[in-house]
Coordinates of N, CA and C in Angstrom, one line a residue:
X23 N 116.3 102.1 102.6 CA 115.4 101.6 101.6 C 115.1 102.8 100.6
X24 N 115.1 102.4 99.3 CA 114.9 103.4 98.3 C 113.5 103.4 97.8
X25 N 112.9 104.6 97.6 CA 111.5 104.7 97.1 C 111.5 105.5 95.9
X26 N 110.6 105.1 94.9 CA 110.5 105.9 93.7 C 110.1 107.4 93.9
X27 N 110.5 108.2 93.0 CA 110.3 109.7 93.2 C 108.9 110.0 92.6
X28 N 107.9 109.7 93.4 CA 106.5 110.1 93.0 C 105.7 110.2 94.3
X29 N 104.4 110.5 94.2 CA 103.6 110.7 95.4 C 103.6 109.4 96.3
X30 N 103.4 108.2 95.7 CA 103.4 107.0 96.5 C 104.7 106.7 97.2
X31 N 105.8 107.0 96.4 CA 107.1 106.8 96.9 C 107.4 107.7 98.1
X32 N 107.0 109.0 98.0 CA 107.2 109.9 99.0 C 106.4 109.5 100.3
X33 N 105.2 109.1 100.1 CA 104.4 108.7 101.3 C 105.0 107.5 101.9
X34 N 105.4 106.5 101.1 CA 106.1 105.3 101.7 C 107.3 105.7 102.5
X35 N 108.1 106.6 102.0 CA 109.3 107.1 102.7 C 109.0 107.7 104.0
X36 N 107.9 108.5 104.0 CA 107.5 109.1 105.3 C 107.0 108.1 106.3
X37 N 106.3 107.1 105.8 CA 105.8 106.0 106.7 C 107.0 105.2 107.3
X38 N 107.9 104.9 106.4 CA 109.1 104.2 106.9 C 109.9 105.0 107.9
X39 N 110.0 106.3 107.6 CA 110.8 107.2 108.5 C 110.1 107.3 109.9
X40 N 108.8 107.0 109.9 CA 108.0 107.0 111.2 C 108.2 105.7 111.9
X41 N 109.0 104.8 111.3 CA 109.3 103.6 112.0 C 108.3 102.4 111.8
X42 N 107.5 102.5 110.8 CA 106.5 101.5 110.4 C 107.2 100.5 109.5
X43 N 107.1 99.2 109.8 CA 107.7 98.1 109.1 C 106.9 97.9 107.8
X44 N 107.5 98.2 106.6 CA 106.8 98.1 105.4 C 106.9 96.7 104.8
X45 N 107.5 95.8 105.5 CA 107.6 94.4 105.0 C 106.5 93.6 105.6
X46 N 105.7 94.1 106.5 CA 104.6 93.4 107.1 C 103.2 93.8 106.5
X47 N 102.2 92.9 106.7 CA 100.9 93.3 106.3 C 100.3 94.4 107.1
X48 N 99.6 95.3 106.4 CA 99.0 96.5 107.0 C 97.6 96.6 106.4
X49 N 96.7 97.3 107.1 CA 95.4 97.7 106.6 C 95.6 99.1 106.0
X50 N 95.5 99.1 104.6 CA 95.6 100.4 103.9 C 94.3 100.9 103.5
X51 N 94.0 102.2 103.8 CA 92.8 102.8 103.4 C 93.0 103.5 102.1
X52 N 92.1 103.2 101.1 CA 92.1 103.9 99.8 C 90.8 104.8 99.8
X53 N 91.0 106.0 99.3 CA 89.9 107.0 99.3 C 89.4 107.2 97.9
X54 N 88.1 107.1 97.8 CA 87.4 107.3 96.5 C 86.3 108.3 96.7
X55 N 86.3 109.4 95.9 CA 85.4 110.5 96.1 C 84.3 110.5 95.0
X56 N 83.1 111.0 95.5 CA 81.9 111.1 94.6 C 81.2 112.4 94.9
X57 N 80.6 113.0 93.9 CA 79.8 114.2 94.0 C 78.4 113.8 94.5
X58 N 77.9 112.7 94.1 CA 76.5 112.3 94.5 C 76.5 111.1 95.5
X59 N 75.7 111.2 96.5 CA 75.6 110.1 97.5 C 75.2 108.8 96.8
X60 N 74.2 108.8 95.9 CA 73.7 107.6 95.2 C 74.9 106.9 94.5
X61 N 75.8 107.6 93.9 CA 76.9 107.0 93.2 C 77.9 106.4 94.2
X62 N 78.1 107.1 95.3 CA 79.0 106.5 96.4 C 78.4 105.3 97.0
X63 N 77.1 105.3 97.2 CA 76.5 104.1 97.7 C 76.6 102.9 96.8
X64 N 76.3 103.1 95.5 CA 76.4 102.0 94.5 C 77.9 101.5 94.5
X65 N 78.9 102.4 94.5 CA 80.2 101.9 94.5 C 80.6 101.1 95.8
X66 N 80.1 101.7 96.9 CA 80.4 101.0 98.2 C 79.8 99.6 98.2
X67 N 78.6 99.4 97.6 CA 78.0 98.1 97.6 C 78.8 97.2 96.7
X68 N 79.2 97.7 95.5 CA 79.9 96.9 94.5 C 81.3 96.5 95.1
X69 N 82.0 97.4 95.7 CA 83.3 97.1 96.2 C 83.3 96.2 97.4
X70 N 82.2 96.3 98.2 CA 82.1 95.5 99.4 C 82.0 94.0 99.1
X71 N 81.5 93.8 97.9 CA 81.3 92.4 97.4 C 82.6 91.8 96.8
X72 N 83.6 92.7 96.5 CA 84.8 92.3 95.9 C 85.7 91.6 97.0
X73 N 86.4 90.5 96.6 CA 87.2 89.8 97.5 C 88.4 90.6 98.0
X74 N 88.9 91.6 97.1 CA 90.0 92.4 97.5 C 89.7 93.3 98.7
X75 N 88.5 93.8 98.8 CA 88.2 94.8 99.7 C 86.8 94.7 100.3
X76 N 86.6 93.8 101.3 CA 85.3 93.7 101.9 C 84.9 94.8 102.9
X77 N 85.9 95.6 103.3 CA 85.7 96.6 104.4 C 85.6 98.0 103.7
X78 N 84.4 98.6 103.8 CA 84.2 100.0 103.3 C 83.4 100.8 104.3
X79 N 83.6 102.1 104.1 CA 82.9 103.1 104.9 C 82.5 104.3 104.1
X80 N 81.3 104.7 104.2 CA 80.8 105.9 103.4 C 80.7 107.1 104.4
X81 N 81.4 108.2 104.0 CA 81.3 109.4 104.9 C 81.1 110.6 104.0
X82 N 80.6 111.7 104.5 CA 80.5 112.9 103.8 C 81.4 114.0 104.4
X83 N 82.1 114.7 103.6 CA 83.0 115.7 104.1 C 82.1 116.9 104.5
X84 N 82.3 117.3 105.8 CA 81.4 118.4 106.3 C 81.7 119.8 105.6
X85 N 83.0 119.9 105.1 CA 83.4 121.2 104.5 C 82.9 121.3 103.1
X86 N 83.1 120.2 102.3 CA 82.8 120.3 100.9 C 81.5 119.6 100.4
X87 N 81.0 118.7 101.2 CA 79.8 118.0 100.9 C 80.1 116.8 100.0
X88 N 81.4 116.6 99.6 CA 81.8 115.5 98.8 C 81.6 114.2 99.6
X89 N 81.2 113.1 98.9 CA 81.0 111.8 99.5 C 82.3 111.0 99.3
X90 N 82.8 110.4 100.4 CA 84.0 109.6 100.3 C 83.7 108.2 100.7
X91 N 84.2 107.2 99.9 CA 84.2 105.8 100.3 C 85.6 105.5 100.7
X92 N 85.8 105.0 101.9 CA 87.0 104.6 102.4 C 87.0 103.0 102.3
X93 N 87.9 102.5 101.4 CA 88.0 101.1 101.2 C 89.3 100.6 101.8
X94 N 89.2 99.6 102.7 CA 90.3 99.1 103.4 C 90.8 97.8 102.7
X95 N 92.1 97.7 102.4 CA 92.7 96.5 101.8 C 93.9 96.1 102.7
X96 N 93.9 94.8 103.1 CA 95.0 94.3 103.9 C 96.1 93.8 102.9
X97 N 97.3 94.4 103.0 CA 98.4 94.1 102.1 C 99.7 94.6 102.6
X98 N 100.8 94.1 102.0 CA 102.1 94.7 102.3 C 102.2 95.9 101.4
X99 N 102.5 97.1 102.0 CA 102.5 98.3 101.3 C 103.7 98.5 100.3
X100 N 103.7 97.7 99.2 CA 104.7 97.8 98.2 C 104.3 98.8 97.1
X101 N 105.3 99.6 96.7 CA 105.0 100.7 95.7 C 104.2 100.2 94.5
X102 N 104.6 99.2 93.9 CA 103.9 98.7 92.7 C 102.5 98.2 93.0
X103 N 102.4 97.5 94.0 CA 101.1 96.9 94.4 C 100.1 98.0 94.8
X104 N 100.6 99.0 95.5 CA 99.8 100.2 95.9 C 99.2 100.9 94.6
X105 N 100.1 101.1 93.6 CA 99.7 101.7 92.4 C 98.7 100.9 91.6
X106 N 98.9 99.6 91.6 CA 98.0 98.7 90.9 C 96.6 98.6 91.6
X107 N 96.6 98.7 92.9 CA 95.4 98.6 93.7 C 94.6 100.0 93.5
X108 N 95.3 101.1 93.5 CA 94.7 102.4 93.2 C 94.0 102.4 91.8
X109 N 94.7 101.9 90.8 CA 94.2 101.8 89.5 C 93.0 100.9 89.4
X110 N 93.0 99.8 90.1 CA 91.9 98.8 90.1 C 90.7 99.4 90.7
X111 N 90.8 100.0 91.9 CA 89.7 100.6 92.6 C 89.1 101.8 91.8
X112 N 90.0 102.6 91.2 CA 89.5 103.8 90.4 C 88.8 103.3 89.1
X113 N 89.3 102.2 88.5 CA 88.6 101.7 87.3 C 87.2 101.3 87.6
X114 N 86.9 100.8 88.8 CA 85.5 100.5 89.2 C 84.8 101.8 89.6
X115 N 85.4 102.7 90.3 CA 84.8 103.9 90.7 C 84.4 104.8 89.5
X116 N 85.2 104.7 88.5 CA 84.9 105.5 87.3 C 83.5 105.2 86.7
X117 N 83.1 103.9 86.9 CA 81.8 103.5 86.4 C 80.6 104.1 87.2
X118 N 81.0 104.7 88.4 CA 80.0 105.3 89.3 C 80.3 106.8 89.4
X119 N 81.0 107.3 88.5 CA 81.3 108.8 88.5 C 82.2 109.2 89.7
X120 N 83.0 108.2 90.1 CA 84.0 108.5 91.3 C 85.4 108.5 90.8
X121 N 86.2 109.0 91.7 CA 87.7 109.1 91.3 C 88.5 108.9 92.6
X122 N 89.7 108.4 92.4 CA 90.6 108.1 93.5 C 91.2 109.4 94.1
X123 N 91.4 109.3 95.4 CA 92.0 110.4 96.1 C 93.1 110.0 97.0
X124 N 93.9 108.9 96.6 CA 95.0 108.4 97.3 C 94.7 107.4 98.4
X125 N 95.7 107.2 99.2 CA 95.6 106.1 100.2 C 96.3 106.6 101.5
X126 N 96.1 105.8 102.5 CA 96.8 106.1 103.8 C 96.9 104.9 104.7
X127 N 97.9 104.9 105.6 CA 98.2 103.8 106.5 C 98.3 104.5 107.9
X128 N 97.5 104.1 108.8 CA 97.5 104.7 110.1 C 98.4 103.8 111.0
X129 N 99.3 104.5 111.8 CA 100.1 103.8 112.7 C 99.3 103.0 113.7
X130 N 99.6 101.7 113.9 CA 98.8 100.9 114.8 C 97.8 100.1 114.1
X131 N 97.7 100.3 112.7 CA 96.7 99.5 112.0 C 97.3 98.2 111.5
X132 N 98.6 97.9 111.9 CA 99.2 96.7 111.3 C 98.6 95.5 111.9
X133 N 98.5 94.4 111.0 CA 97.9 93.2 111.3 C 98.7 92.4 112.3

């Protein structure tokens, strides 16, 4: 399987090499970072009401103090779709002073 030569393509290649079937639905975690807890909470509330991503979790990094909203989306991990989902979530996060920090798929999270 061929993957584009960018960060998402590299991550998809690593996931495929680990034996995960990228043609199946998976729960993908998207990471959105915030300097202020109040901004993170507002984003988490807004995105939890979105049909795309009803599952969210707010955590604080113990090392940096940065607030992170982990937004879970169930989808087939397609390169184009991942990029579009990142852009969509970040476009909402920008309104709350947040920014995207990538995505991840944990082995065993498949639907």
